[in-house]
Amino acid sequence: MAKITFKGTAVHTQGDLPAVGSSAPDFKLTAGDLSEKSLNDFKGKKVVLNIFPSIDTGTCAMSVRTFNEKASGLENTVVLCISRDLPFAQGRFCAAENLDNVVTLSEYKDSNFSDAYQLKFVDGPLTGLLSRSVVVIDEEGKVVYTEQVAETTEEPDYEKALAAL
């Protein structure tokens, strides 16, 4: 169980992110068109998982904007922005912000994503939502970088995540 904070108060997640060097767990999530997507859909690409509690918060929105900007210059790389928000809300946000360099995916339905990556909050005011985390996966499907942000209200370390690519 990972121990992090939300507004300075200790909260916990199910467990720990996959270890660097391990095979990235596959998952099933819902895309904006309500189709099902898995990690296998992005096979052969470098994948950045930008995971957060809700696109309707300032810090989460900023992470999507920042990764969208930085992803525009990356070769053979896809950034997946993942939350439990409805796909419609994710789509509205990206359309309003003119963001087209990221793919939004939702765990609003029963999914194996948060269990596979062990990042669902199990206590505190965000119970059931996803912990702010970044996982970078290489073209071979290996985890090359992880960060579970220690204070949920802070942004991830974009430079370290992108350097891992």
CSV table of C-alpha atoms in Angstrom, one decimal:
chain,number,residue,atom,x,y,z
A,1,MET,CA,0.0,0.0,0.0
A,2,ALA,CA,1.5,3.3,-1.1
A,3,LYS,CA,1.3,6.2,1.4
A,4,ILE,CA,0.9,9.6,-0.2
A,5,THR,CA,-0.8,12.8,0.8
A,6,PHE,CA,-3.8,14.8,-0.3
A,7,LYS,CA,-3.6,18.5,0.9
A,8,GLY,CA,-1.1,17.4,3.5
A,9,THR,CA,-3.2,14.5,5.0
A,10,ALA,CA,-2.0,10.9,4.6
A,11,VAL,CA,-3.9,8.8,2.2
A,12,HIS,CA,-3.3,5.3,0.8
A,13,THR,CA,-3.5,3.5,-2.5
A,14,GLN,CA,-4.1,-0.3,-3.1
A,15,GLY,CA,-0.4,-1.0,-3.5
A,16,ASP,CA,2.6,0.0,-5.5
A,17,LEU,CA,3.1,0.9,-9.2
A,18,PRO,CA,4.7,-1.8,-11.4
A,19,ALA,CA,8.4,-2.0,-10.9
A,20,VAL,CA,10.8,-0.5,-13.5
A,21,GLY,CA,12.0,-3.3,-15.7
A,22,SER,CA,8.8,-5.3,-15.4
A,23,SER,CA,6.3,-6.0,-18.2
A,24,ALA,CA,3.6,-3.4,-18.1
A,25,PRO,CA,0.2,-5.0,-17.2
A,26,ASP,CA,-2.3,-4.9,-20.0
A,27,PHE,CA,-5.6,-3.1,-19.3
A,28,LYS,CA,-9.0,-2.4,-20.7
A,29,LEU,CA,-10.3,1.2,-20.6
A,30,THR,CA,-13.0,3.2,-22.4
A,31,ALA,CA,-12.2,5.7,-25.2
A,32,GLY,CA,-14.2,8.8,-26.1
A,33,ASP,CA,-16.2,6.9,-28.7
A,34,LEU,CA,-17.0,4.3,-26.0
A,35,SER,CA,-14.8,1.6,-27.7
A,36,GLU,CA,-12.6,-0.5,-25.5
A,37,LYS,CA,-8.9,0.1,-25.6
A,38,SER,CA,-6.0,-1.9,-24.2
A,39,LEU,CA,-2.3,-1.5,-23.9
A,40,ASN,CA,-2.0,-3.9,-26.9
A,41,ASP,CA,-3.7,-1.3,-29.1
A,42,PHE,CA,-0.5,0.8,-28.7
A,43,LYS,CA,2.0,-2.1,-29.2
A,44,GLY,CA,5.3,-1.0,-30.8
A,45,LYS,CA,5.0,2.6,-29.5
A,46,LYS,CA,6.4,4.3,-26.5
A,47,VAL,CA,3.5,4.9,-24.1
A,48,VAL,CA,3.2,7.6,-21.4
A,49,LEU,CA,0.4,6.9,-18.9
A,50,ASN,CA,-0.7,10.2,-17.4
A,51,ILE,CA,-3.0,9.1,-14.6
A,52,PHE,CA,-5.0,11.4,-12.3
A,53,PRO,CA,-8.1,11.7,-10.1
A,54,SER,CA,-10.3,14.0,-12.3
A,55,ILE,CA,-9.9,16.2,-15.3
A,56,ASP,CA,-12.1,18.8,-13.6
A,57,THR,CA,-9.4,19.9,-11.2
A,58,GLY,CA,-6.7,22.5,-12.0
A,59,THR,CA,-3.7,20.2,-11.4
A,60,CYS,CA,-5.2,17.3,-13.5
A,61,ALA,CA,-6.2,19.7,-16.3
A,62,MET,CA,-2.7,21.2,-16.3
A,63,SER,CA,-1.1,17.7,-16.6
A,64,VAL,CA,-3.2,17.0,-19.7
A,65,ARG,CA,-2.3,20.4,-21.2
A,66,THR,CA,1.4,20.0,-20.4
A,67,PHE,CA,1.7,16.4,-21.8
A,68,ASN,CA,-0.3,17.5,-24.9
A,69,GLU,CA,2.2,20.3,-25.5
A,70,LYS,CA,5.3,18.1,-24.9
A,71,ALA,CA,3.9,15.1,-26.9
A,72,SER,CA,3.6,17.1,-30.1
A,73,GLY,CA,7.4,16.7,-30.7
A,74,LEU,CA,7.8,13.1,-29.7
A,75,GLU,CA,8.3,10.3,-32.3
A,76,ASN,CA,6.5,7.0,-32.0
A,77,THR,CA,5.0,8.0,-28.7
A,78,VAL,CA,1.5,8.2,-27.4
A,79,VAL,CA,0.3,9.9,-24.2
A,80,LEU,CA,-2.7,8.2,-22.6
A,81,CYS,CA,-4.5,10.5,-20.1
A,82,ILE,CA,-6.4,8.2,-17.7
A,83,SER,CA,-9.0,9.0,-15.0
A,84,ARG,CA,-12.4,7.8,-13.8
A,85,ASP,CA,-14.1,10.7,-15.5
A,86,LEU,CA,-16.8,9.9,-18.0
A,87,PRO,CA,-15.4,9.8,-21.6
A,88,PHE,CA,-17.8,12.6,-22.5
A,89,ALA,CA,-16.3,14.9,-19.9
A,90,GLN,CA,-12.7,14.0,-21.1
A,91,GLY,CA,-13.7,14.7,-24.7
A,92,ARG,CA,-15.4,18.1,-23.8
A,93,PHE,CA,-12.3,19.2,-22.0
A,94,CYS,CA,-9.9,18.3,-24.8
A,95,ALA,CA,-12.2,19.9,-27.4
A,96,ALA,CA,-12.5,23.1,-25.5
A,97,GLU,CA,-8.7,23.2,-25.0
A,98,ASN,CA,-7.9,22.2,-28.6
A,99,LEU,CA,-5.8,19.3,-27.3
A,100,ASP,CA,-5.2,16.6,-29.9
A,101,ASN,CA,-1.8,15.1,-29.0
A,102,VAL,CA,-3.1,13.0,-26.2
A,103,VAL,CA,-5.6,10.1,-26.0
A,104,THR,CA,-8.1,10.2,-23.1
A,105,LEU,CA,-9.2,6.9,-21.6
A,106,SER,CA,-11.7,6.3,-18.8
A,107,GLU,CA,-12.1,3.7,-16.0
A,108,TYR,CA,-15.7,4.7,-15.4
A,109,LYS,CA,-16.8,1.1,-16.1
A,110,ASP,CA,-15.5,-1.9,-14.3
A,111,SER,CA,-12.0,-2.2,-15.5
A,112,ASN,CA,-8.8,-4.0,-14.5
A,113,PHE,CA,-6.6,-0.9,-14.9
A,114,SER,CA,-6.5,0.4,-11.3
A,115,ASP,CA,-6.1,-3.1,-9.9
A,116,ALA,CA,-3.3,-4.0,-12.4
A,117,TYR,CA,-1.4,-0.7,-11.6
A,118,GLN,CA,-2.4,-0.7,-7.9
A,119,LEU,CA,-3.2,3.1,-7.8
A,120,LYS,CA,-6.8,3.5,-6.6
A,121,PHE,CA,-7.2,5.5,-3.4
A,122,VAL,CA,-8.5,3.2,-0.6
A,123,ASP,CA,-9.2,5.9,1.9
A,124,GLY,CA,-9.6,9.7,2.3
A,125,PRO,CA,-11.8,12.1,0.3
A,126,LEU,CA,-10.7,10.7,-3.0
A,127,THR,CA,-11.5,7.0,-2.2
A,128,GLY,CA,-12.1,5.1,-5.5
A,129,LEU,CA,-10.4,7.6,-7.7
A,130,LEU,CA,-6.9,7.2,-9.3
A,131,SER,CA,-3.8,8.5,-7.7
A,132,ARG,CA,-1.8,11.0,-9.7
A,133,SER,CA,0.9,8.9,-11.3
A,134,VAL,CA,3.0,8.6,-14.5
A,135,VAL,CA,4.1,5.3,-16.0
A,136,VAL,CA,6.4,5.2,-19.1
A,137,ILE,CA,6.5,2.1,-21.1
A,138,ASP,CA,8.9,1.3,-23.9
A,139,GLU,CA,8.2,-0.2,-27.4
A,140,GLU,CA,8.8,-3.7,-25.9
A,141,GLY,CA,6.1,-3.2,-23.2
A,142,LYS,CA,8.6,-2.8,-20.4
A,143,VAL,CA,8.1,-0.2,-17.6
A,144,VAL,CA,11.0,2.3,-17.9
A,145,TYR,CA,9.8,5.0,-15.4
A,146,THR,CA,7.2,5.4,-12.7
A,147,GLU,CA,6.2,8.2,-10.4
A,148,GLN,CA,3.4,8.3,-7.9
A,149,VAL,CA,3.2,12.0,-7.0
A,150,ALA,CA,3.8,12.3,-3.2
A,151,GLU,CA,1.3,15.1,-2.8
A,152,THR,CA,-1.7,14.6,-4.9
A,153,THR,CA,-2.3,18.3,-5.5
A,154,GLU,CA,1.1,18.7,-7.2
A,155,GLU,CA,2.1,18.1,-10.8
A,156,PRO,CA,4.2,15.2,-11.9
A,157,ASP,CA,7.9,15.6,-12.9
A,158,TYR,CA,7.3,16.0,-16.7
A,159,GLU,CA,11.0,16.3,-17.5
A,160,LYS,CA,12.0,13.0,-15.8
A,161,ALA,CA,9.1,11.2,-17.4
A,162,LEU,CA,10.0,12.4,-20.9
A,163,ALA,CA,13.7,11.8,-20.3
A,164,ALA,CA,12.8,8.1,-19.7
A,165,LEU,CA,11.6,7.9,-23.3
